[in-house]
Amino acid sequence: MLKTTDELKDRIEARKHDLLSKLHELKADTRREAIEASDVARAKLEELEQYLKDGWTNVSEATRAKLNRWLDRG
């Protein structure tokens, strides 16, 4: 893997961990805002899974660009 791919992978894994932690925190919160935030986090994780469905070894330049945009959207 190229260094840039390793760096991207590290950034993606950190963001994924943050989203999973956020989902865990929101699980018991029944307020509408918490439910909406949970839905947004789940959608982001699902989008990430789609981008990485073939694993990191098969990440194309186009997928790298999508992953960078995913990170930029927070």
N, CA, C and O atoms as a Maestro MAE file, in Angstrom:
{
 s_m_m2io_version
 :::
 2.0.0
}

f_m_ct {
 s_m_title
 :::
 protein
 m_atom[296] {
  # First column is atom index #
  i_m_mmod_type
  r_m_x_coord
  r_m_y_coord
  r_m_z_coord
  i_m_residue_number
  s_m_chain_name
  s_m_pdb_residue_name
  s_m_pdb_atom_name
  i_m_atomic_number
  :::
  1 25 0.834 -1.184 0.000 1 A "MET " " N  " 7
  2 3 0.000 0.000 0.000 1 A "MET " " CA " 6
  3 2 0.878 1.247 0.000 1 A "MET " " C  " 6
  4 15 1.926 1.277 0.644 1 A "MET " " O  " 8
  5 25 0.462 2.231 -0.696 2 A "LEU " " N  " 7
  6 3 1.172 3.495 -0.693 2 A "LEU " " CA " 6
  7 2 1.007 4.195 0.642 2 A "LEU " " C  " 6
  8 15 0.040 3.962 1.367 2 A "LEU " " O  " 8
  9 25 1.965 5.057 0.957 3 A "LYS " " N  " 7
  10 3 1.880 5.791 2.214 3 A "LYS " " CA " 6
  11 2 0.583 6.587 2.294 3 A "LYS " " C  " 6
  12 15 -0.040 6.645 3.354 3 A "LYS " " O  " 8
  13 25 0.171 7.198 1.191 4 A "THR " " N  " 7
  14 3 -1.051 7.991 1.219 4 A "THR " " CA " 6
  15 2 -2.265 7.122 1.530 4 A "THR " " C  " 6
  16 15 -3.195 7.577 2.197 4 A "THR " " O  " 8
  17 25 -2.268 5.890 1.059 5 A "THR " " N  " 7
  18 3 -3.367 4.981 1.362 5 A "THR " " CA " 6
  19 2 -3.338 4.605 2.838 5 A "THR " " C  " 6
  20 15 -4.385 4.516 3.479 5 A "THR " " O  " 8
  21 25 -2.145 4.386 3.377 6 A "ASP " " N  " 7
  22 3 -2.027 4.079 4.804 6 A "ASP " " CA " 6
  23 2 -2.532 5.242 5.649 6 A "ASP " " C  " 6
  24 15 -3.240 5.040 6.636 6 A "ASP " " O  " 8
  25 25 -2.170 6.442 5.264 7 A "GLU " " N  " 7
  26 3 -2.626 7.624 5.997 7 A "GLU " " CA " 6
  27 2 -4.147 7.772 5.904 7 A "GLU " " C  " 6
  28 15 -4.813 8.068 6.897 7 A "GLU " " O  " 8
  29 25 -4.680 7.565 4.712 8 A "LEU " " N  " 7
  30 3 -6.121 7.642 4.515 8 A "LEU " " CA " 6
  31 2 -6.824 6.577 5.366 8 A "LEU " " C  " 6
  32 15 -7.837 6.856 6.007 8 A "LEU " " O  " 8
  33 25 -6.286 5.378 5.364 9 A "LYS " " N  " 7
  34 3 -6.864 4.294 6.145 9 A "LYS " " CA " 6
  35 2 -6.874 4.662 7.626 9 A "LYS " " C  " 6
  36 15 -7.875 4.442 8.309 9 A "LYS " " O  " 8
  37 25 -5.784 5.212 8.124 10 A "ASP " " N  " 7
  38 3 -5.729 5.617 9.532 10 A "ASP " " CA " 6
  39 2 -6.777 6.678 9.849 10 A "ASP " " C  " 6
  40 15 -7.437 6.607 10.885 10 A "ASP " " O  " 8
  41 25 -6.932 7.652 8.970 11 A "ARG " " N  " 7
  42 3 -7.920 8.713 9.184 11 A "ARG " " CA " 6
  43 2 -9.338 8.147 9.132 11 A "ARG " " C  " 6
  44 15 -10.191 8.531 9.932 11 A "ARG " " O  " 8
  45 25 -9.588 7.245 8.199 12 A "ILE " " N  " 7
  46 3 -10.907 6.618 8.066 12 A "ILE " " CA " 6
  47 2 -11.218 5.799 9.317 12 A "ILE " " C  " 6
  48 15 -12.316 5.891 9.866 12 A "ILE " " O  " 8
  49 25 -10.263 5.008 9.762 13 A "GLU " " N  " 7
  50 3 -10.487 4.172 10.942 13 A "GLU " " CA " 6
  51 2 -10.754 5.024 12.180 13 A "GLU " " C  " 6
  52 15 -11.591 4.661 13.006 13 A "GLU " " O  " 8
  53 25 -10.064 6.136 12.320 14 A "ALA " " N  " 7
  54 3 -10.294 7.030 13.461 14 A "ALA " " CA " 6
  55 2 -11.694 7.618 13.404 14 A "ALA " " C  " 6
  56 15 -12.388 7.667 14.420 14 A "ALA " " O  " 8
  57 25 -12.115 8.064 12.230 15 A "ARG " " N  " 7
  58 3 -13.458 8.646 12.076 15 A "ARG " " CA " 6
  59 2 -14.539 7.587 12.299 15 A "ARG " " C  " 6
  60 15 -15.567 7.860 12.919 15 A "ARG " " O  " 8
  61 25 -14.298 6.384 11.792 16 A "LYS " " N  " 7
  62 3 -15.247 5.292 11.986 16 A "LYS " " CA " 6
  63 2 -15.389 4.997 13.481 16 A "LYS " " C  " 6
  64 15 -16.502 4.815 13.974 16 A "LYS " " O  " 8
  65 25 -14.279 4.951 14.193 17 A "HIS " " N  " 7
  66 3 -14.310 4.721 15.639 17 A "HIS " " CA " 6
  67 2 -15.116 5.819 16.341 17 A "HIS " " C  " 6
  68 15 -15.916 5.533 17.232 17 A "HIS " " O  " 8
  69 25 -14.901 7.078 15.936 18 A "ASP " " N  " 7
  70 3 -15.658 8.199 16.516 18 A "ASP " " CA " 6
  71 2 -17.163 8.028 16.294 18 A "ASP " " C  " 6
  72 15 -17.957 8.237 17.211 18 A "ASP " " O  " 8
  73 25 -17.547 7.649 15.075 19 A "LEU " " N  " 7
  74 3 -18.969 7.472 14.767 19 A "LEU " " CA " 6
  75 2 -19.578 6.326 15.570 19 A "LEU " " C  " 6
  76 15 -20.701 6.433 16.061 19 A "LEU " " O  " 8
  77 25 -18.834 5.232 15.699 20 A "LEU " " N  " 7
  78 3 -19.342 4.105 16.473 20 A "LEU " " CA " 6
  79 2 -19.487 4.473 17.948 20 A "LEU " " C  " 6
  80 15 -20.438 4.050 18.605 20 A "LEU " " O  " 8
  81 25 -18.550 5.254 18.462 21 A "SER " " N  " 7
  82 3 -18.649 5.722 19.853 21 A "SER " " CA " 6
  83 2 -19.866 6.619 20.036 21 A "SER " " C  " 6
  84 15 -20.586 6.520 21.030 21 A "SER " " O  " 8
  85 25 -20.081 7.493 19.062 22 A "LYS " " N  " 7
  86 3 -21.228 8.396 19.118 22 A "LYS " " CA " 6
  87 2 -22.534 7.607 19.101 22 A "LYS " " C  " 6
  88 15 -23.458 7.911 19.855 22 A "LYS " " O  " 8
  89 25 -22.606 6.599 18.244 23 A "LEU " " N  " 7
  90 3 -23.808 5.758 18.190 23 A "LEU " " CA " 6
  91 2 -24.045 5.079 19.535 23 A "LEU " " C  " 6
  92 15 -25.180 5.010 20.006 23 A "LEU " " O  " 8
  93 25 -23.000 4.588 20.139 24 A "HIS " " N  " 7
  94 3 -23.127 3.924 21.431 24 A "HIS " " CA " 6
  95 2 -23.665 4.893 22.490 24 A "HIS " " C  " 6
  96 15 -24.523 4.523 23.291 24 A "HIS " " O  " 8
  97 25 -23.167 6.116 22.495 25 A "GLU " " N  " 7
  98 3 -23.623 7.124 23.449 25 A "GLU " " CA " 6
  99 2 -25.088 7.496 23.222 25 A "GLU " " C  " 6
  100 15 -25.829 7.728 24.177 25 A "GLU " " O  " 8
  101 25 -25.501 7.551 21.956 26 A "LEU " " N  " 7
  102 3 -26.858 7.978 21.617 26 A "LEU " " CA " 6
  103 2 -27.903 6.875 21.801 26 A "LEU " " C  " 6
  104 15 -29.104 7.144 21.801 26 A "LEU " " O  " 8
  105 25 -27.449 5.666 21.952 27 A "LYS " " N  " 7
  106 3 -28.356 4.513 21.996 27 A "LYS " " CA " 6
  107 2 -29.468 4.666 23.036 27 A "LYS " " C  " 6
  108 15 -30.618 4.325 22.757 27 A "LYS " " O  " 8
  109 25 -29.153 5.162 24.203 28 A "ALA " " N  " 7
  110 3 -30.140 5.264 25.283 28 A "ALA " " CA " 6
  111 2 -30.918 6.574 25.263 28 A "ALA " " C  " 6
  112 15 -31.880 6.732 26.015 28 A "ALA " " O  " 8
  113 25 -30.520 7.500 24.427 29 A "ASP " " N  " 7
  114 3 -31.163 8.819 24.380 29 A "ASP " " CA " 6
  115 2 -32.372 8.762 23.453 29 A "ASP " " C  " 6
  116 15 -32.246 8.406 22.281 29 A "ASP " " O  " 8
  117 25 -33.542 9.111 23.978 30 A "THR " " N  " 7
  118 3 -34.770 9.010 23.181 30 A "THR " " CA " 6
  119 2 -35.235 10.353 22.621 30 A "THR " " C  " 6
  120 15 -36.293 10.430 21.996 30 A "THR " " O  " 8
  121 25 -34.465 11.396 22.837 31 A "ARG " " N  " 7
  122 3 -34.850 12.699 22.267 31 A "ARG " " CA " 6
  123 2 -34.777 12.638 20.742 31 A "ARG " " C  " 6
  124 15 -33.978 11.899 20.167 31 A "ARG " " O  " 8
  125 25 -35.620 13.421 20.118 32 A "ARG " " N  " 7
  126 3 -35.680 13.450 18.652 32 A "ARG " " CA " 6
  127 2 -34.318 13.789 18.048 32 A "ARG " " C  " 6
  128 15 -33.906 13.185 17.057 32 A "ARG " " O  " 8
  129 25 -33.630 14.746 18.642 33 A "GLU " " N  " 7
  130 3 -32.325 15.164 18.122 33 A "GLU " " CA " 6
  131 2 -31.324 14.017 18.178 33 A "GLU " " C  " 6
  132 15 -30.517 13.843 17.265 33 A "GLU " " O  " 8
  133 25 -31.378 13.248 19.239 34 A "ALA " " N  " 7
  134 3 -30.463 12.117 19.388 34 A "ALA " " CA " 6
  135 2 -30.775 11.030 18.364 34 A "ALA " " C  " 6
  136 15 -29.870 10.420 17.795 34 A "ALA " " O  " 8
  137 25 -32.051 10.801 18.141 35 A "ILE " " N  " 7
  138 3 -32.452 9.797 17.152 35 A "ILE " " CA " 6
  139 2 -32.003 10.225 15.761 35 A "ILE " " C  " 6
  140 15 -31.510 9.402 14.990 35 A "ILE " " O  " 8
  141 25 -32.167 11.503 15.432 36 A "GLU " " N  " 7
  142 3 -31.729 12.012 14.134 36 A "GLU " " CA " 6
  143 2 -30.208 11.917 13.999 36 A "GLU " " C  " 6
  144 15 -29.705 11.529 12.944 36 A "GLU " " O  " 8
  145 25 -29.478 12.266 15.051 37 A "ALA " " N  " 7
  146 3 -28.012 12.181 15.021 37 A "ALA " " CA " 6
  147 2 -27.569 10.730 14.844 37 A "ALA " " C  " 6
  148 15 -26.595 10.450 14.145 37 A "ALA " " O  " 8
  149 25 -28.280 9.830 15.472 38 A "SER " " N  " 7
  150 3 -27.985 8.405 15.335 38 A "SER " " CA " 6
  151 2 -28.220 7.937 13.902 38 A "SER " " C  " 6
  152 15 -27.418 7.180 13.355 38 A "SER " " O  " 8
  153 25 -29.306 8.382 13.300 39 A "ASP " " N  " 7
  154 3 -29.605 8.025 11.905 39 A "ASP " " CA " 6
  155 2 -28.527 8.549 10.963 39 A "ASP " " C  " 6
  156 15 -28.123 7.854 10.030 39 A "ASP " " O  " 8
  157 25 -28.063 9.768 11.204 40 A "VAL " " N  " 7
  158 3 -27.017 10.363 10.371 40 A "VAL " " CA " 6
  159 2 -25.727 9.561 10.503 40 A "VAL " " C  " 6
  160 15 -25.073 9.266 9.502 40 A "VAL " " O  " 8
  161 25 -25.362 9.210 11.723 41 A "ALA " " N  " 7
  162 3 -24.143 8.437 11.953 41 A "ALA " " CA " 6
  163 2 -24.225 7.072 11.278 41 A "ALA " " C  " 6
  164 15 -23.257 6.613 10.672 41 A "ALA " " O  " 8
  165 25 -25.377 6.432 11.386 42 A "ARG " " N  " 7
  166 3 -25.554 5.125 10.729 42 A "ARG " " CA " 6
  167 2 -25.426 5.247 9.209 42 A "ARG " " C  " 6
  168 15 -24.801 4.407 8.562 42 A "ARG " " O  " 8
  169 25 -26.017 6.287 8.657 43 A "ALA " " N  " 7
  170 3 -25.945 6.493 7.205 43 A "ALA " " CA " 6
  171 2 -24.501 6.709 6.765 43 A "ALA " " C  " 6
  172 15 -24.086 6.198 5.725 43 A "ALA " " O  " 8
  173 25 -23.738 7.459 7.545 44 A "LYS " " N  " 7
  174 3 -22.323 7.682 7.212 44 A "LYS " " CA " 6
  175 2 -21.545 6.373 7.251 44 A "LYS " " C  " 6
  176 15 -20.708 6.113 6.386 44 A "LYS " " O  " 8
  177 25 -21.823 5.558 8.252 45 A "LEU " " N  " 7
  178 3 -21.135 4.272 8.349 45 A "LEU " " CA " 6
  179 2 -21.526 3.342 7.204 45 A "LEU " " C  " 6
  180 15 -20.680 2.617 6.679 45 A "LEU " " O  " 8
  181 25 -22.781 3.357 6.818 46 A "GLU " " N  " 7
  182 3 -23.226 2.541 5.691 46 A "GLU " " CA " 6
  183 2 -22.564 2.989 4.396 46 A "GLU " " C  " 6
  184 15 -22.163 2.165 3.575 46 A "GLU " " O  " 8
  185 25 -22.451 4.306 4.220 47 A "GLU " " N  " 7
  186 3 -21.774 4.843 3.041 47 A "GLU " " CA " 6
  187 2 -20.320 4.378 3.023 47 A "GLU " " C  " 6
  188 15 -19.814 3.964 1.980 47 A "GLU " " O  " 8
  189 25 -19.661 4.443 4.144 48 A "LEU " " N  " 7
  190 3 -18.272 3.998 4.237 48 A "LEU " " CA " 6
  191 2 -18.155 2.524 3.878 48 A "LEU " " C  " 6
  192 15 -17.253 2.137 3.136 48 A "LEU " " O  " 8
  193 25 -19.050 1.707 4.393 49 A "GLU " " N  " 7
  194 3 -19.018 0.280 4.082 49 A "GLU " " CA " 6
  195 2 -19.160 0.033 2.577 49 A "GLU " " C  " 6
  196 15 -18.519 -0.865 2.030 49 A "GLU " " O  " 8
  197 25 -19.988 0.819 1.920 50 A "GLN " " N  " 7
  198 3 -20.139 0.681 0.462 50 A "GLN " " CA " 6
  199 2 -18.819 0.987 -0.256 50 A "GLN " " C  " 6
  200 15 -18.423 0.274 -1.179 50 A "GLN " " O  " 8
  201 25 -18.154 2.043 0.176 51 A "TYR " " N  " 7
  202 3 -16.883 2.417 -0.453 51 A "TYR " " CA " 6
  203 2 -15.820 1.345 -0.251 51 A "TYR " " C  " 6
  204 15 -14.969 1.140 -1.118 51 A "TYR " " O  " 8
  205 25 -15.865 0.668 0.877 52 A "LEU " " N  " 7
  206 3 -14.813 -0.291 1.219 52 A "LEU " " CA " 6
  207 2 -15.272 -1.742 1.098 52 A "LEU " " C  " 6
  208 15 -14.664 -2.638 1.683 52 A "LEU " " O  " 8
  209 25 -16.332 -1.970 0.348 53 A "LYS " " N  " 7
  210 3 -16.879 -3.326 0.257 53 A "LYS " " CA " 6
  211 2 -15.885 -4.341 -0.305 53 A "LYS " " C  " 6
  212 15 -15.993 -5.532 -0.013 53 A "LYS " " O  " 8
  213 25 -14.922 -3.889 -1.106 54 A "ASP " " N  " 7
  214 3 -13.918 -4.798 -1.670 54 A "ASP " " CA " 6
  215 2 -12.621 -4.793 -0.882 54 A "ASP " " C  " 6
  216 15 -11.647 -5.427 -1.287 54 A "ASP " " O  " 8
  217 25 -12.598 -4.084 0.239 55 A "GLY " " N  " 7
  218 3 -11.405 -4.044 1.073 55 A "GLY " " CA " 6
  219 2 -10.427 -2.957 0.649 55 A "GLY " " C  " 6
  220 15 -10.578 -2.334 -0.402 55 A "GLY " " O  " 8
  221 25 -9.437 -2.748 1.478 56 A "TRP " " N  " 7
  222 3 -8.453 -1.693 1.225 56 A "TRP " " CA " 6
  223 2 -7.495 -2.034 0.096 56 A "TRP " " C  " 6
  224 15 -6.928 -1.126 -0.512 56 A "TRP " " O  " 8
  225 25 -7.299 -3.291 -0.199 57 A "THR " " N  " 7
  226 3 -6.344 -3.668 -1.247 57 A "THR " " CA " 6
  227 2 -6.858 -3.320 -2.631 57 A "THR " " C  " 6
  228 15 -6.072 -3.232 -3.575 57 A "THR " " O  " 8
  229 25 -8.153 -3.122 -2.770 58 A "ASN " " N  " 7
  230 3 -8.740 -2.830 -4.079 58 A "ASN " " CA " 6
  231 2 -9.279 -1.404 -4.193 58 A "ASN " " C  " 6
  232 15 -10.173 -1.142 -4.998 58 A "ASN " " O  " 8
  233 25 -8.743 -0.486 -3.396 59 A "VAL " " N  " 7
  234 3 -9.224 0.899 -3.412 59 A "VAL " " CA " 6
  235 2 -8.634 1.628 -4.624 59 A "VAL " " C  " 6
  236 15 -7.417 1.750 -4.763 59 A "VAL " " O  " 8
  237 25 -9.516 2.102 -5.486 60 A "SER " " N  " 7
  238 3 -9.091 2.832 -6.675 60 A "SER " " CA " 6
  239 2 -8.907 4.312 -6.358 60 A "SER " " C  " 6
  240 15 -9.236 4.766 -5.262 60 A "SER " " O  " 8
  241 25 -8.384 5.051 -7.314 61 A "GLU " " N  " 7
  242 3 -8.241 6.504 -7.146 61 A "GLU " " CA " 6
  243 2 -9.608 7.153 -6.949 61 A "GLU " " C  " 6
  244 15 -9.752 8.063 -6.133 61 A "GLU " " O  " 8
  245 25 -10.599 6.693 -7.686 62 A "ALA " " N  " 7
  246 3 -11.952 7.244 -7.554 62 A "ALA " " CA " 6
  247 2 -12.506 6.986 -6.148 62 A "ALA " " C  " 6
  248 15 -13.141 7.859 -5.556 62 A "ALA " " O  " 8
  249 25 -12.267 5.800 -5.627 63 A "THR " " N  " 7
  250 3 -12.734 5.484 -4.277 63 A "THR " " CA " 6
  251 2 -11.977 6.296 -3.244 63 A "THR " " C  " 6
  252 15 -12.559 6.750 -2.259 63 A "THR " " O  " 8
  253 25 -10.662 6.485 -3.466 64 A "ARG " " N  " 7
  254 3 -9.880 7.327 -2.554 64 A "ARG " " CA " 6
  255 2 -10.468 8.737 -2.493 64 A "ARG " " C  " 6
  256 15 -10.567 9.328 -1.418 64 A "ARG " " O  " 8
  257 25 -10.852 9.262 -3.637 65 A "ALA " " N  " 7
  258 3 -11.446 10.599 -3.691 65 A "ALA " " CA " 6
  259 2 -12.770 10.621 -2.919 65 A "ALA " " C  " 6
  260 15 -13.047 11.569 -2.186 65 A "ALA " " O  " 8
  261 25 -13.578 9.584 -3.085 66 A "LYS " " N  " 7
  262 3 -14.848 9.500 -2.352 66 A "LYS " " CA " 6
  263 2 -14.592 9.429 -0.850 66 A "LYS " " C  " 6
  264 15 -15.298 10.067 -0.069 66 A "LYS " " O  " 8
  265 25 -13.593 8.661 -0.446 67 A "LEU " " N  " 7
  266 3 -13.271 8.540 0.969 67 A "LEU " " CA " 6
  267 2 -12.798 9.875 1.544 67 A "LEU " " C  " 6
  268 15 -13.148 10.224 2.672 67 A "LEU " " O  " 8
  269 25 -12.012 10.614 0.782 68 A "ASN " " N  " 7
  270 3 -11.568 11.931 1.241 68 A "ASN " " CA " 6
  271 2 -12.747 12.892 1.384 68 A "ASN " " C  " 6
  272 15 -12.798 13.672 2.335 68 A "ASN " " O  " 8
  273 25 -13.692 12.840 0.446 69 A "ARG " " N  " 7
  274 3 -14.889 13.669 0.560 69 A "ARG " " CA " 6
  275 2 -15.711 13.250 1.774 69 A "ARG " " C  " 6
  276 15 -16.266 14.097 2.474 69 A "ARG " " O  " 8
  277 25 -15.790 11.944 2.024 70 A "TRP " " N  " 7
  278 3 -16.515 11.432 3.187 70 A "TRP " " CA " 6
  279 2 -15.913 12.000 4.465 70 A "TRP " " C  " 6
  280 15 -16.636 12.418 5.370 70 A "TRP " " O  " 8
  281 25 -14.595 12.013 4.531 71 A "LEU " " N  " 7
  282 3 -13.924 12.591 5.705 71 A "LEU " " CA " 6
  283 2 -14.179 14.087 5.823 71 A "LEU " " C  " 6
  284 15 -14.403 14.596 6.921 71 A "LEU " " O  " 8
  285 25 -14.146 14.783 4.708 72 A "ASP " " N  " 7
  286 3 -14.332 16.235 4.718 72 A "ASP " " CA " 6
  287 2 -15.727 16.639 5.196 72 A "ASP " " C  " 6
  288 15 -15.901 17.699 5.797 72 A "ASP " " O  " 8
  289 25 -16.710 15.795 4.929 73 A "ARG " " N  " 7
  290 3 -18.078 16.092 5.358 73 A "ARG " " CA " 6
  291 2 -18.275 15.877 6.845 73 A "ARG " " C  " 6
  292 15 -19.300 16.255 7.412 73 A "ARG " " O  " 8
  293 25 -17.278 15.262 7.471 74 A "GLY " " N  " 7
  294 3 -17.324 15.085 8.931 74 A "GLY " " CA " 6
  295 2 -18.270 14.069 9.326 74 A "GLY " " C  " 6
  296 15 -18.427 13.801 10.517 74 A "GLY " " O  " 8
  :::
 }
 m_bond[295] {
  # First column is bond index #
  i_m_from
  i_m_to
  i_m_order
  :::
  1 1 2 1
  2 2 3 1
  3 3 4 2
  4 3 5 1
  5 5 6 1
  6 6 7 1
  7 7 8 2
  8 7 9 1
  9 9 10 1
  10 10 11 1
  11 11 12 2
  12 11 13 1
  13 13 14 1
  14 14 15 1
  15 15 16 2
  16 15 17 1
  17 17 18 1
  18 18 19 1
  19 19 20 2
  20 19 21 1
  21 21 22 1
  22 22 23 1
  23 23 24 2
  24 23 25 1
  25 25 26 1
  26 26 27 1
  27 27 28 2
  28 27 29 1
  29 29 30 1
  30 30 31 1
  31 31 32 2
  32 31 33 1
  33 33 34 1
  34 34 35 1
  35 35 36 2
  36 35 37 1
  37 37 38 1
  38 38 39 1
  39 39 40 2
  40 39 41 1
  41 41 42 1
  42 42 43 1
  43 43 44 2
  44 43 45 1
  45 45 46 1
  46 46 47 1
  47 47 48 2
  48 47 49 1
  49 49 50 1
  50 50 51 1
  51 51 52 2
  52 51 53 1
  53 53 54 1
  54 54 55 1
  55 55 56 2
  56 55 57 1
  57 57 58 1
  58 58 59 1
  59 59 60 2
  60 59 61 1
  61 61 62 1
  62 62 63 1
  63 63 64 2
  64 63 65 1
  65 65 66 1
  66 66 67 1
  67 67 68 2
  68 67 69 1
  69 69 70 1
  70 70 71 1
  71 71 72 2
  72 71 73 1
  73 73 74 1
  74 74 75 1
  75 75 76 2
  76 75 77 1
  77 77 78 1
  78 78 79 1
  79 79 80 2
  80 79 81 1
  81 81 82 1
  82 82 83 1
  83 83 84 2
  84 83 85 1
  85 85 86 1
  86 86 87 1
  87 87 88 2
  88 87 89 1
  89 89 90 1
  90 90 91 1
  91 91 92 2
  92 91 93 1
  93 93 94 1
  94 94 95 1
  95 95 96 2
  96 95 97 1
  97 97 98 1
  98 98 99 1
  99 99 100 2
  100 99 101 1
  101 101 102 1
  102 102 103 1
  103 103 104 2
  104 103 105 1
  105 105 106 1
  106 106 107 1
  107 107 108 2
  108 107 109 1
  109 109 110 1
  110 110 111 1
  111 111 112 2
  112 111 113 1
  113 113 114 1
  114 114 115 1
  115 115 116 2
  116 115 117 1
  117 117 118 1
  118 118 119 1
  119 119 120 2
  120 119 121 1
  121 121 122 1
  122 122 123 1
  123 123 124 2
  124 123 125 1
  125 125 126 1
  126 126 127 1
  127 127 128 2
  128 127 129 1
  129 129 130 1
  130 130 131 1
  131 131 132 2
  132 131 133 1
  133 133 134 1
  134 134 135 1
  135 135 136 2
  136 135 137 1
  137 137 138 1
  138 138 139 1
  139 139 140 2
  140 139 141 1
  141 141 142 1
  142 142 143 1
  143 143 144 2
  144 143 145 1
  145 145 146 1
  146 146 147 1
  147 147 148 2
  148 147 149 1
  149 149 150 1
  150 150 151 1
  151 151 152 2
  152 151 153 1
  153 153 154 1
  154 154 155 1
  155 155 156 2
  156 155 157 1
  157 157 158 1
  158 158 159 1
  159 159 160 2
  160 159 161 1
  161 161 162 1
  162 162 163 1
  163 163 164 2
  164 163 165 1
  165 165 166 1
  166 166 167 1
  167 167 168 2
  168 167 169 1
  169 169 170 1
  170 170 171 1
  171 171 172 2
  172 171 173 1
  173 173 174 1
  174 174 175 1
  175 175 176 2
  176 175 177 1
  177 177 178 1
  178 178 179 1
  179 179 180 2
  180 179 181 1
  181 181 182 1
  182 182 183 1
  183 183 184 2
  184 183 185 1
  185 185 186 1
  186 186 187 1
  187 187 188 2
  188 187 189 1
  189 189 190 1
  190 190 191 1
  191 191 192 2
  192 191 193 1
  193 193 194 1
  194 194 195 1
  195 195 196 2
  196 195 197 1
  197 197 198 1
  198 198 199 1
  199 199 200 2
  200 199 201 1
  201 201 202 1
  202 202 203 1
  203 203 204 2
  204 203 205 1
  205 205 206 1
  206 206 207 1
  207 207 208 2
  208 207 209 1
  209 209 210 1
  210 210 211 1
  211 211 212 2
  212 211 213 1
  213 213 214 1
  214 214 215 1
  215 215 216 2
  216 215 217 1
  217 217 218 1
  218 218 219 1
  219 219 220 2
  220 219 221 1
  221 221 222 1
  222 222 223 1
  223 223 224 2
  224 223 225 1
  225 225 226 1
  226 226 227 1
  227 227 228 2
  228 227 229 1
  229 229 230 1
  230 230 231 1
  231 231 232 2
  232 231 233 1
  233 233 234 1
  234 234 235 1
  235 235 236 2
  236 235 237 1
  237 237 238 1
  238 238 239 1
  239 239 240 2
  240 239 241 1
  241 241 242 1
  242 242 243 1
  243 243 244 2
  244 243 245 1
  245 245 246 1
  246 246 247 1
  247 247 248 2
  248 247 249 1
  249 249 250 1
  250 250 251 1
  251 251 252 2
  252 251 253 1
  253 253 254 1
  254 254 255 1
  255 255 256 2
  256 255 257 1
  257 257 258 1
  258 258 259 1
  259 259 260 2
  260 259 261 1
  261 261 262 1
  262 262 263 1
  263 263 264 2
  264 263 265 1
  265 265 266 1
  266 266 267 1
  267 267 268 2
  268 267 269 1
  269 269 270 1
  270 270 271 1
  271 271 272 2
  272 271 273 1
  273 273 274 1
  274 274 275 1
  275 275 276 2
  276 275 277 1
  277 277 278 1
  278 278 279 1
  279 279 280 2
  280 279 281 1
  281 281 282 1
  282 282 283 1
  283 283 284 2
  284 283 285 1
  285 285 286 1
  286 286 287 1
  287 287 288 2
  288 287 289 1
  289 289 290 1
  290 290 291 1
  291 291 292 2
  292 291 293 1
  293 293 294 1
  294 294 295 1
  295 295 296 2
  :::
 }
}
